[in-house]
PDB file of C-alpha atoms and ligand atoms in Angstrom:
ATOM      1  CA  MET A  13     -93.128  83.528 106.202  1.00  0.00           C
ATOM      2  CA  THR A  14     -90.515  84.061 108.946  1.00  0.00           C
ATOM      3  CA  SER A  15     -88.733  80.885 109.991  1.00  0.00           C
ATOM      4  CA  GLU A  16     -88.494  80.229 113.693  1.00  0.00           C
ATOM      5  CA  ALA A  17     -84.707  80.574 113.377  1.00  0.00           C
ATOM      6  CA  ASN A  18     -84.781  84.089 111.934  1.00  0.00           C
ATOM      7  CA  SER A  19     -87.654  85.559 113.919  1.00  0.00           C
ATOM      8  CA  ALA A  20     -85.248  87.380 116.290  1.00  0.00           C
ATOM      9  CA  GLN A  21     -83.567  89.011 113.288  1.00  0.00           C
ATOM     10  CA  ALA A  22     -86.970  89.900 111.843  1.00  0.00           C
ATOM     11  CA  GLU A  23     -87.856  91.621 115.099  1.00  0.00           C
ATOM     12  CA  TRP A  24     -84.478  93.361 115.316  1.00  0.00           C
ATOM     13  CA  TRP A  25     -84.620  94.663 111.746  1.00  0.00           C
ATOM     14  CA  ASN A  26     -88.247  95.634 112.011  1.00  0.00           C
ATOM     15  CA  ALA A  27     -87.296  97.925 114.933  1.00  0.00           C
ATOM     16  CA  ALA A  28     -84.194  99.215 113.108  1.00  0.00           C
ATOM     17  CA  GLY A  29     -86.210  99.772 109.925  1.00  0.00           C
ATOM     18  CA  GLU A  30     -87.901 102.861 111.278  1.00  0.00           C
ATOM     19  CA  GLY A  31     -84.527 104.649 111.480  1.00  0.00           C
ATOM     20  CA  TRP A  32     -83.464 103.350 108.049  1.00  0.00           C
ATOM     21  CA  ALA A  33     -86.743 104.620 106.573  1.00  0.00           C
ATOM     22  CA  ASN A  34     -86.364 108.051 108.274  1.00  0.00           C
ATOM     23  CA  ALA A  35     -82.823 108.406 107.016  1.00  0.00           C
ATOM     24  CA  GLN A  36     -83.135 106.545 103.700  1.00  0.00           C
ATOM     25  CA  ASP A  37     -81.972 109.479 101.572  1.00  0.00           C
ATOM     26  CA  VAL A  38     -78.769 109.982 103.542  1.00  0.00           C
ATOM     27  CA  VAL A  39     -78.194 106.207 103.782  1.00  0.00           C
ATOM     28  CA  GLY A  40     -78.642 106.034 100.012  1.00  0.00           C
ATOM     29  CA  LEU A  41     -76.041 108.768  99.606  1.00  0.00           C
ATOM     30  CA  VAL A  42     -73.511 107.147 101.940  1.00  0.00           C
ATOM     31  CA  LEU A  43     -73.887 103.650 100.450  1.00  0.00           C
ATOM     32  CA  GLN A  44     -74.197 104.860  96.825  1.00  0.00           C
ATOM     33  CA  PRO A  45     -70.704 103.579  95.814  1.00  0.00           C
ATOM     34  CA  PHE A  46     -71.801 100.021  96.631  1.00  0.00           C
ATOM     35  CA  GLN A  47     -75.080 100.487  94.771  1.00  0.00           C
ATOM     36  CA  ASP A  48     -73.003 101.601  91.771  1.00  0.00           C
ATOM     37  CA  THR A  49     -70.965  98.365  92.004  1.00  0.00           C
ATOM     38  CA  LEU A  50     -74.090  96.201  91.877  1.00  0.00           C
ATOM     39  CA  VAL A  51     -75.750  98.259  89.140  1.00  0.00           C
ATOM     40  CA  ALA A  52     -72.541  97.983  87.074  1.00  0.00           C
ATOM     41  CA  ARG A  53     -72.646  94.188  87.499  1.00  0.00           C
ATOM     42  CA  ALA A  54     -76.310  94.083  86.523  1.00  0.00           C
ATOM     43  CA  THR A  55     -75.677  96.048  83.324  1.00  0.00           C
ATOM     44  CA  GLN A  56     -72.705  93.904  82.253  1.00  0.00           C
ATOM     45  CA  ARG A  57     -75.042  91.744  80.198  1.00  0.00           C
ATOM     46  CA  PRO A  58     -78.775  91.466  79.521  1.00  0.00           C
ATOM     47  CA  ARG A  59     -80.764  90.267  82.543  1.00  0.00           C
ATOM     48  CA  THR A  60     -84.311  88.989  82.633  1.00  0.00           C
ATOM     49  CA  ARG A  61     -85.040  88.781  86.350  1.00  0.00           C
ATOM     50  CA  VAL A  62     -83.035  90.195  89.246  1.00  0.00           C
ATOM     51  CA  LEU A  63     -83.514  89.447  92.950  1.00  0.00           C
ATOM     52  CA  ASP A  64     -82.181  91.848  95.636  1.00  0.00           C
ATOM     53  CA  VAL A  65     -81.787  89.969  98.944  1.00  0.00           C
ATOM     54  CA  GLY A  66     -82.285  91.883 102.208  1.00  0.00           C
ATOM     55  CA  CYS A  67     -83.323  94.808 100.011  1.00  0.00           C
ATOM     56  CA  GLY A  68     -84.194  97.078 102.953  1.00  0.00           C
ATOM     57  CA  THR A  69     -85.800 100.274 101.689  1.00  0.00           C
ATOM     58  CA  GLY A  70     -85.138  99.150  98.094  1.00  0.00           C
ATOM     59  CA  ALA A  71     -82.484 101.603  96.844  1.00  0.00           C
ATOM     60  CA  VAL A  72     -80.462  98.942  94.999  1.00  0.00           C
ATOM     61  CA  THR A  73     -83.577  97.166  93.675  1.00  0.00           C
ATOM     62  CA  ARG A  74     -84.829 100.454  92.194  1.00  0.00           C
ATOM     63  CA  GLY A  75     -81.349 101.367  90.919  1.00  0.00           C
ATOM     64  CA  ILE A  76     -81.095  98.110  88.960  1.00  0.00           C
ATOM     65  CA  ALA A  77     -84.686  98.377  87.720  1.00  0.00           C
ATOM     66  CA  GLU A  78     -83.913 101.855  86.353  1.00  0.00           C
ATOM     67  CA  ALA A  79     -80.644 100.776  84.709  1.00  0.00           C
ATOM     68  CA  THR A  80     -81.840  97.534  83.068  1.00  0.00           C
ATOM     69  CA  ASN A  81     -84.896  96.099  81.351  1.00  0.00           C
ATOM     70  CA  ALA A  82     -85.050  93.326  83.939  1.00  0.00           C
ATOM     71  CA  GLU A  83     -88.003  92.514  86.132  1.00  0.00           C
ATOM     72  CA  CYS A  84     -86.637  93.373  89.610  1.00  0.00           C
ATOM     73  CA  THR A  85     -87.760  91.931  92.942  1.00  0.00           C
ATOM     74  CA  GLY A  86     -86.627  92.880  96.430  1.00  0.00           C
ATOM     75  CA  VAL A  87     -87.020  90.459  99.337  1.00  0.00           C
ATOM     76  CA  ASP A  88     -86.719  91.487 102.977  1.00  0.00           C
ATOM     77  CA  ILE A  89     -87.740  90.025 106.311  1.00  0.00           C
ATOM     78  CA  ALA A  90     -88.598  93.357 107.990  1.00  0.00           C
ATOM     79  CA  GLU A  91     -91.997  94.924 107.459  1.00  0.00           C
ATOM     80  CA  SER A  92     -90.855  98.465 108.341  1.00  0.00           C
ATOM     81  CA  MET A  93     -88.068  98.330 105.747  1.00  0.00           C
ATOM     82  CA  LEU A  94     -90.346  96.968 103.031  1.00  0.00           C
ATOM     83  CA  LYS A  95     -93.027  99.541 103.765  1.00  0.00           C
ATOM     84  CA  ALA A  96     -90.532 102.254 102.825  1.00  0.00           C
ATOM     85  CA  ALA A  97     -89.500 100.292  99.703  1.00  0.00           C
ATOM     86  CA  VAL A  98     -93.101  99.809  98.564  1.00  0.00           C
ATOM     87  CA  GLN A  99     -93.820 103.523  99.077  1.00  0.00           C
ATOM     88  CA  ARG A 100     -91.079 104.415  96.589  1.00  0.00           C
ATOM     89  CA  GLY A 101     -92.126 101.615  94.181  1.00  0.00           C
ATOM     90  CA  GLY A 102     -90.052 100.990  91.066  1.00  0.00           C
ATOM     91  CA  ALA A 103     -89.944  97.212  91.584  1.00  0.00           C
ATOM     92  CA  GLU A 104     -91.813  94.315  93.161  1.00  0.00           C
ATOM     93  CA  TYR A 105     -91.206  93.640  96.871  1.00  0.00           C
ATOM     94  CA  ILE A 106     -91.799  90.463  98.872  1.00  0.00           C
ATOM     95  CA  ARG A 107     -91.754  90.233 102.644  1.00  0.00           C
ATOM     96  CA  ALA A 108     -90.139  86.890 103.403  1.00  0.00           C
ATOM     97  CA  ASP A 109     -87.232  85.162 105.058  1.00  0.00           C
ATOM     98  CA  ALA A 110     -84.778  84.637 102.185  1.00  0.00           C
ATOM     99  CA  GLN A 111     -83.296  81.618 104.025  1.00  0.00           C
ATOM    100  CA  VAL A 112     -86.453  79.543 103.643  1.00  0.00           C
ATOM    101  CA  HIS A 113     -88.836  81.271 101.224  1.00  0.00           C
ATOM    102  CA  THR A 114     -89.898  79.265  98.165  1.00  0.00           C
ATOM    103  CA  PHE A 115     -89.634  81.747  95.307  1.00  0.00           C
ATOM    104  CA  ASP A 116     -92.231  81.171  92.600  1.00  0.00           C
ATOM    105  CA  ARG A 117     -89.764  81.936  89.796  1.00  0.00           C
ATOM    106  CA  GLN A 118     -86.035  81.870  89.081  1.00  0.00           C
ATOM    107  CA  PHE A 119     -83.696  84.857  88.710  1.00  0.00           C
ATOM    108  CA  ASP A 120     -80.677  85.148  86.417  1.00  0.00           C
ATOM    109  CA  LEU A 121     -78.983  87.571  88.830  1.00  0.00           C
ATOM    110  CA  VAL A 122     -79.169  87.607  92.630  1.00  0.00           C
ATOM    111  CA  VAL A 123     -77.617  90.659  94.308  1.00  0.00           C
ATOM    112  CA  SER A 124     -77.317  92.041  97.802  1.00  0.00           C
ATOM    113  CA  ARG A 125     -75.835  95.115  99.427  1.00  0.00           C
ATOM    114  CA  PHE A 126     -75.107  94.176 103.025  1.00  0.00           C
ATOM    115  CA  GLY A 127     -78.218  91.957 103.254  1.00  0.00           C
ATOM    116  CA  VAL A 128     -76.803  88.406 103.535  1.00  0.00           C
ATOM    117  CA  MET A 129     -74.951  88.462 106.879  1.00  0.00           C
ATOM    118  CA  PHE A 130     -77.902  87.944 109.190  1.00  0.00           C
ATOM    119  CA  PHE A 131     -79.146  84.411 108.511  1.00  0.00           C
ATOM    120  CA  ASP A 132     -79.356  81.831 111.261  1.00  0.00           C
ATOM    121  CA  ASP A 133     -77.909  79.281 108.821  1.00  0.00           C
ATOM    122  CA  THR A 134     -75.918  81.036 106.097  1.00  0.00           C
ATOM    123  CA  THR A 135     -75.215  77.856 104.106  1.00  0.00           C
ATOM    124  CA  ALA A 136     -78.911  76.934 104.069  1.00  0.00           C
ATOM    125  CA  ALA A 137     -79.756  80.472 102.964  1.00  0.00           C
ATOM    126  CA  PHE A 138     -77.305  80.430 100.038  1.00  0.00           C
ATOM    127  CA  ARG A 139     -78.587  76.951  99.081  1.00  0.00           C
ATOM    128  CA  ASN A 140     -82.110  78.343  99.020  1.00  0.00           C
ATOM    129  CA  LEU A 141     -80.980  81.310  96.910  1.00  0.00           C
ATOM    130  CA  LEU A 142     -79.290  78.890  94.486  1.00  0.00           C
ATOM    131  CA  LYS A 143     -82.647  77.144  94.028  1.00  0.00           C
ATOM    132  CA  ALA A 144     -84.070  80.548  93.072  1.00  0.00           C
ATOM    133  CA  THR A 145     -81.347  81.100  90.427  1.00  0.00           C
ATOM    134  CA  THR A 146     -81.448  79.925  86.808  1.00  0.00           C
ATOM    135  CA  PRO A 147     -78.703  77.459  85.753  1.00  0.00           C
ATOM    136  CA  GLY A 148     -75.708  79.644  84.806  1.00  0.00           C
ATOM    137  CA  GLY A 149     -77.223  82.592  86.678  1.00  0.00           C
ATOM    138  CA  GLU A 150     -75.048  84.809  88.870  1.00  0.00           C
ATOM    139  CA  LEU A 151     -74.753  85.864  92.478  1.00  0.00           C
ATOM    140  CA  CYS A 152     -73.074  89.182  93.339  1.00  0.00           C
ATOM    141  CA  PHE A 153     -73.061  90.699  96.793  1.00  0.00           C
ATOM    142  CA  VAL A 154     -71.179  93.297  98.791  1.00  0.00           C
ATOM    143  CA  THR A 155     -70.275  92.625 102.414  1.00  0.00           C
ATOM    144  CA  TRP A 156     -68.141  94.394 105.039  1.00  0.00           C
ATOM    145  CA  ARG A 157     -64.608  93.321 105.892  1.00  0.00           C
ATOM    146  CA  THR A 158     -63.619  93.451 109.588  1.00  0.00           C
ATOM    147  CA  SER A 159     -64.624  96.231 111.940  1.00  0.00           C
ATOM    148  CA  ASP A 160     -60.888  97.054 112.385  1.00  0.00           C
ATOM    149  CA  GLU A 161     -60.686  97.761 108.647  1.00  0.00           C
ATOM    150  CA  ASN A 162     -63.810  99.940 108.877  1.00  0.00           C
ATOM    151  CA  PRO A 163     -62.887 102.667 111.387  1.00  0.00           C
ATOM    152  CA  PHE A 164     -66.250 104.485 111.186  1.00  0.00           C
ATOM    153  CA  MET A 165     -68.013 101.270 112.193  1.00  0.00           C
ATOM    154  CA  ALA A 166     -65.488 100.627 114.983  1.00  0.00           C
ATOM    155  CA  THR A 167     -65.852 104.230 116.232  1.00  0.00           C
ATOM    156  CA  GLY A 168     -69.642 103.831 116.443  1.00  0.00           C
ATOM    157  CA  SER A 169     -69.392 100.555 118.378  1.00  0.00           C
ATOM    158  CA  LYS A 170     -66.763 101.994 120.737  1.00  0.00           C
ATOM    159  CA  ALA A 171     -68.725 105.194 121.362  1.00  0.00           C
ATOM    160  CA  ALA A 172     -71.935 103.262 122.042  1.00  0.00           C
ATOM    161  CA  ALA A 173     -70.278 100.660 124.295  1.00  0.00           C
ATOM    162  CA  ARG A 174     -70.395 102.972 127.338  1.00  0.00           C
ATOM    163  CA  TYR A 175     -74.220 102.840 127.198  1.00  0.00           C
ATOM    164  CA  PHE A 176     -74.336  99.025 127.075  1.00  0.00           C
ATOM    165  CA  PRO A 177     -71.701  98.004 129.670  1.00  0.00           C
ATOM    166  CA  ASP A 178     -73.171  94.515 130.133  1.00  0.00           C
ATOM    167  CA  ALA A 179     -73.486  93.624 126.450  1.00  0.00           C
ATOM    168  CA  PRO A 180     -71.578  90.436 125.536  1.00  0.00           C
ATOM    169  CA  PRO A 181     -68.776  90.871 122.954  1.00  0.00           C
ATOM    170  CA  PRO A 182     -70.059  90.364 119.392  1.00  0.00           C
ATOM    171  CA  ASP A 183     -69.899  86.762 118.175  1.00  0.00           C
ATOM    172  CA  PRO A 184     -67.896  86.837 114.887  1.00  0.00           C
ATOM    173  CA  ASP A 185     -69.874  83.802 113.658  1.00  0.00           C
ATOM    174  CA  GLY A 186     -73.278  85.158 114.670  1.00  0.00           C
ATOM    175  CA  PRO A 187     -75.548  87.367 112.567  1.00  0.00           C
ATOM    176  CA  GLY A 188     -73.968  90.787 112.168  1.00  0.00           C
ATOM    177  CA  PRO A 189     -72.369  93.154 109.648  1.00  0.00           C
ATOM    178  CA  ASN A 190     -68.882  91.551 109.802  1.00  0.00           C
ATOM    179  CA  ARG A 191     -70.090  87.957 109.673  1.00  0.00           C
ATOM    180  CA  LEU A 192     -68.685  87.333 106.176  1.00  0.00           C
ATOM    181  CA  ALA A 193     -65.430  89.228 106.752  1.00  0.00           C
ATOM    182  CA  ASP A 194     -63.306  86.059 106.439  1.00  0.00           C
ATOM    183  CA  PRO A 195     -63.069  85.287 102.690  1.00  0.00           C
ATOM    184  CA  ASP A 196     -61.986  81.655 103.185  1.00  0.00           C
ATOM    185  CA  LYS A 197     -65.027  80.982 105.327  1.00  0.00           C
ATOM    186  CA  THR A 198     -67.320  82.746 102.837  1.00  0.00           C
ATOM    187  CA  ARG A 199     -65.899  80.670  99.966  1.00  0.00           C
ATOM    188  CA  ARG A 200     -66.450  77.443 101.955  1.00  0.00           C
ATOM    189  CA  ILE A 201     -70.049  78.421 102.753  1.00  0.00           C
ATOM    190  CA  LEU A 202     -70.856  79.223  99.118  1.00  0.00           C
ATOM    191  CA  GLU A 203     -69.228  76.068  97.743  1.00  0.00           C
ATOM    192  CA  GLU A 204     -70.968  73.934 100.353  1.00  0.00           C
ATOM    193  CA  ALA A 205     -74.248  75.546  99.294  1.00  0.00           C
ATOM    194  CA  GLY A 206     -73.554  74.475  95.687  1.00  0.00           C
ATOM    195  CA  TRP A 207     -72.334  77.707  94.031  1.00  0.00           C
ATOM    196  CA  THR A 208     -69.385  77.537  91.594  1.00  0.00           C
ATOM    197  CA  ASN A 209     -66.775  80.021  90.263  1.00  0.00           C
ATOM    198  CA  VAL A 210     -66.652  81.787  93.618  1.00  0.00           C
ATOM    199  CA  ALA A 211     -64.565  84.992  93.395  1.00  0.00           C
ATOM    200  CA  ILE A 212     -63.947  87.305  96.335  1.00  0.00           C
ATOM    201  CA  GLU A 213     -62.301  90.656  95.616  1.00  0.00           C
ATOM    202  CA  PRO A 214     -61.557  93.563  97.974  1.00  0.00           C
ATOM    203  CA  LEU A 215     -63.775  96.551  97.275  1.00  0.00           C
ATOM    204  CA  ASP A 216     -62.573  99.808  98.862  1.00  0.00           C
ATOM    205  CA  ARG A 217     -64.638 102.942  98.465  1.00  0.00           C
ATOM    206  CA  THR A 218     -64.845 106.300 100.208  1.00  0.00           C
ATOM    207  CA  CYS A 219     -68.410 106.978 101.265  1.00  0.00           C
ATOM    208  CA  THR A 220     -69.402 110.611 101.698  1.00  0.00           C
ATOM    209  CA  MET A 221     -72.176 112.808 103.005  1.00  0.00           C
ATOM    210  CA  PRO A 222     -72.498 116.520 103.815  1.00  0.00           C
ATOM    211  CA  GLU A 223     -71.334 117.264 107.359  1.00  0.00           C
ATOM    212  CA  ASN A 224     -74.760 118.618 108.316  1.00  0.00           C
ATOM    213  CA  LEU A 225     -76.278 115.143 107.763  1.00  0.00           C
ATOM    214  CA  LEU A 226     -73.896 113.294 110.082  1.00  0.00           C
ATOM    215  CA  THR A 227     -76.105 113.536 113.177  1.00  0.00           C
ATOM    216  CA  THR A 228     -79.161 112.430 111.152  1.00  0.00           C
ATOM    217  CA  TYR A 229     -77.180 109.395 110.018  1.00  0.00           C
ATOM    218  CA  LEU A 230     -75.861 108.521 113.485  1.00  0.00           C
ATOM    219  CA  SER A 231     -79.162 109.023 115.258  1.00  0.00           C
ATOM    220  CA  ASN A 232     -81.069 106.746 112.879  1.00  0.00           C
ATOM    221  CA  LEU A 233     -78.630 103.915 112.204  1.00  0.00           C
ATOM    222  CA  GLY A 234     -76.373 101.543 114.062  1.00  0.00           C
ATOM    223  CA  PRO A 235     -75.216 101.438 117.687  1.00  0.00           C
ATOM    224  CA  ILE A 236     -75.543 105.198 118.412  1.00  0.00           C
ATOM    225  CA  ALA A 237     -79.180 105.117 117.282  1.00  0.00           C
ATOM    226  CA  ARG A 238     -79.778 102.173 119.628  1.00  0.00           C
ATOM    227  CA  ALA A 239     -78.127 103.999 122.550  1.00  0.00           C
ATOM    228  CA  MET A 240     -80.259 107.079 121.849  1.00  0.00           C
ATOM    229  CA  LYS A 241     -83.450 105.021 121.669  1.00  0.00           C
ATOM    230  CA  GLU A 242     -82.858 103.624 125.146  1.00  0.00           C
ATOM    231  CA  ALA A 243     -81.638 106.859 126.757  1.00  0.00           C
ATOM    232  CA  GLU A 244     -83.788 109.182 128.841  1.00  0.00           C
ATOM    233  CA  ASP A 245     -82.099 112.121 127.143  1.00  0.00           C
ATOM    234  CA  PRO A 246     -81.174 111.131 123.554  1.00  0.00           C
ATOM    235  CA  GLY A 247     -79.788 114.614 122.829  1.00  0.00           C
ATOM    236  CA  LYS A 248     -77.246 114.131 125.623  1.00  0.00           C
ATOM    237  CA  VAL A 249     -76.026 110.880 124.022  1.00  0.00           C
ATOM    238  CA  MET A 250     -75.443 112.642 120.701  1.00  0.00           C
ATOM    239  CA  LYS A 251     -73.580 115.481 122.456  1.00  0.00           C
ATOM    240  CA  GLU A 252     -71.384 112.940 124.241  1.00  0.00           C
ATOM    241  CA  VAL A 253     -70.488 110.841 121.179  1.00  0.00           C
ATOM    242  CA  ARG A 254     -70.433 113.282 118.271  1.00  0.00           C
ATOM    243  CA  SER A 255     -66.796 114.402 118.753  1.00  0.00           C
ATOM    244  CA  ALA A 256     -65.596 110.784 118.369  1.00  0.00           C
ATOM    245  CA  PHE A 257     -66.413 111.176 114.653  1.00  0.00           C
ATOM    246  CA  ASP A 258     -64.468 114.441 114.155  1.00  0.00           C
ATOM    247  CA  GLY A 259     -61.660 112.619 112.360  1.00  0.00           C
ATOM    248  CA  PHE A 260     -64.059 111.729 109.517  1.00  0.00           C
ATOM    249  CA  VAL A 261     -65.077 115.370 108.924  1.00  0.00           C
ATOM    250  CA  HIS A 262     -63.182 117.261 106.231  1.00  0.00           C
ATOM    251  CA  GLY A 263     -64.590 120.774 105.953  1.00  0.00           C
ATOM    252  CA  ASP A 264     -68.241 120.409 105.028  1.00  0.00           C
ATOM    253  CA  GLU A 265     -67.908 116.753 104.007  1.00  0.00           C
ATOM    254  CA  VAL A 266     -67.834 113.507 105.971  1.00  0.00           C
ATOM    255  CA  ARG A 267     -65.571 110.859 104.424  1.00  0.00           C
ATOM    256  CA  ILE A 268     -65.951 107.262 105.513  1.00  0.00           C
ATOM    257  CA  PRO A 269     -63.478 104.693 104.203  1.00  0.00           C
ATOM    258  CA  GLY A 270     -65.507 101.570 103.419  1.00  0.00           C
ATOM    259  CA  ALA A 271     -63.584  98.256 103.280  1.00  0.00           C
ATOM    260  CA  CYS A 272     -65.720  95.527 101.707  1.00  0.00           C
ATOM    261  CA  TRP A 273     -65.617  92.344  99.692  1.00  0.00           C
ATOM    262  CA  GLN A 274     -67.327  91.971  96.348  1.00  0.00           C
ATOM    263  CA  VAL A 275     -68.351  88.335  96.171  1.00  0.00           C
ATOM    264  CA  THR A 276     -69.472  86.714  92.929  1.00  0.00           C
ATOM    265  CA  ALA A 277     -70.455  83.142  92.098  1.00  0.00           C
ATOM    266  CA  SER A 278     -72.359  81.164  89.469  1.00  0.00           C
ATOM    267  CA  ALA A 279     -75.178  78.673  89.604  1.00  0.00           C
ATOM    268  CA  PRO A 280     -74.019  75.390  87.979  1.00  0.00           C
ATOM    269  CA  LEU A 281     -75.320  74.776  84.451  1.00  0.00           C
TER     270      LEU A 281
HETATM  271  C1  LIG B   8     -77.883  96.292 106.490  1.00  0.00           C
HETATM  272  S1  LIG B   8     -79.507  96.185 105.896  1.00  0.00           S
HETATM  273  C2  LIG B   8     -79.230  96.448 104.167  1.00  0.00           C
HETATM  274  C3  LIG B   8     -80.447  96.983 103.445  1.00  0.00           C
HETATM  275  C4  LIG B   8     -80.262  97.259 101.962  1.00  0.00           C
HETATM  276  N1  LIG B   8     -79.755  96.108 101.236  1.00  0.00           N
HETATM  277  C5  LIG B   8     -79.389  98.457 101.718  1.00  0.00           C
HETATM  278  O1  LIG B   8     -78.234  98.280 101.334  1.00  0.00           O
HETATM  279  O2  LIG B   8     -79.879  99.587 101.887  1.00  0.00           O
HETATM  280  C6  LIG B   8     -79.833  94.432 106.002  1.00  0.00           C
HETATM  281  C7  LIG B   8     -81.201  94.021 105.522  1.00  0.00           C
HETATM  282  O3  LIG B   8     -81.280  92.575 105.515  1.00  0.00           O
HETATM  283  C8  LIG B   8     -82.595  92.217 105.923  1.00  0.00           C
HETATM  284  N2  LIG B   8     -82.605  90.814 106.370  1.00  0.00           N
HETATM  285  C9  LIG B   8     -82.013  90.287 107.485  1.00  0.00           C
HETATM  286  N3  LIG B   8     -82.272  88.971 107.585  1.00  0.00           N
HETATM  287  C10 LIG B   8     -83.040  88.633 106.501  1.00  0.00           C
HETATM  288  C11 LIG B   8     -83.639  87.407 106.052  1.00  0.00           C
HETATM  289  N4  LIG B   8     -83.497  86.269 106.725  1.00  0.00           N
HETATM  290  N5  LIG B   8     -84.364  87.438 104.899  1.00  0.00           N
HETATM  291  C12 LIG B   8     -84.523  88.602 104.212  1.00  0.00           C
HETATM  292  N6  LIG B   8     -84.000  89.792 104.602  1.00  0.00           N
HETATM  293  C13 LIG B   8     -83.255  89.809 105.725  1.00  0.00           C
HETATM  294  C14 LIG B   8     -82.913  93.218 107.023  1.00  0.00           C
HETATM  295  O4  LIG B   8     -84.285  93.296 107.319  1.00  0.00           O
HETATM  296  C15 LIG B   8     -82.332  94.509 106.435  1.00  0.00           C
HETATM  297  O5  LIG B   8     -83.274  95.214 105.687  1.00  0.00           O
END
């Protein structure tokens, strides 16, 4: 089920999934604008079967299932993520490595919200997803632009760096949230994998949450959550880093500028 190549990612996401599941309501709130983008795409025309890749706790899968008459399937490599998705239901969920899994049917729309940047071999993964798409079917995913264009992300990494002084700098070509930040590279990968009509458009949205949920968000997701997990006194970590995020707080609301790409492509007829 998990290819040798992606087993480290499976392990990583399985550990991270606990936090995502704990905080899934606030994550859903923060990332809602990108769910809306994918739901809007799904409702543009009738769909029969939709696949959500790296579906995590299943918010987008459920959102599309509710908005369309399509049969919706979420695929994710991490058991902890899928457990949360299955608990909420609303769609079918498969635990598998999307890079290598042989899907037993084809989908006329393949979507992903931030779930396609973690493959060992991205071209092989998109080739595999093309096999799972009907001729003329569509791909639509949302992916982060650079960390510099996403100041909340950069603030988290910078604040957490003091707790991981020996960590190597992130490899821009390795699995990670900004892996598909370069649109030329993304286009090359998709075309090499066999997709056509590749279109890559900037997608800028302001993500929000109530201020009183900010610490829940930070302590369950991303680099601050990791620093807290490894600390003897997690509360101390939060006290030390929380003020770095003050610039995102506007009264009782947190506003996070999200700089992404919306990537679409077609399966050849
Ligand atoms: C940033 S999370 C996004 C989750 C979800 N799409 C959302 O927006 O809430 C990335 C997801 O991709 C999944 N993932 C990573 N590598 C994968 C692979 N090879 N096959 C399937 N899922 C994978 C992770 O387990 C994780 O749930």
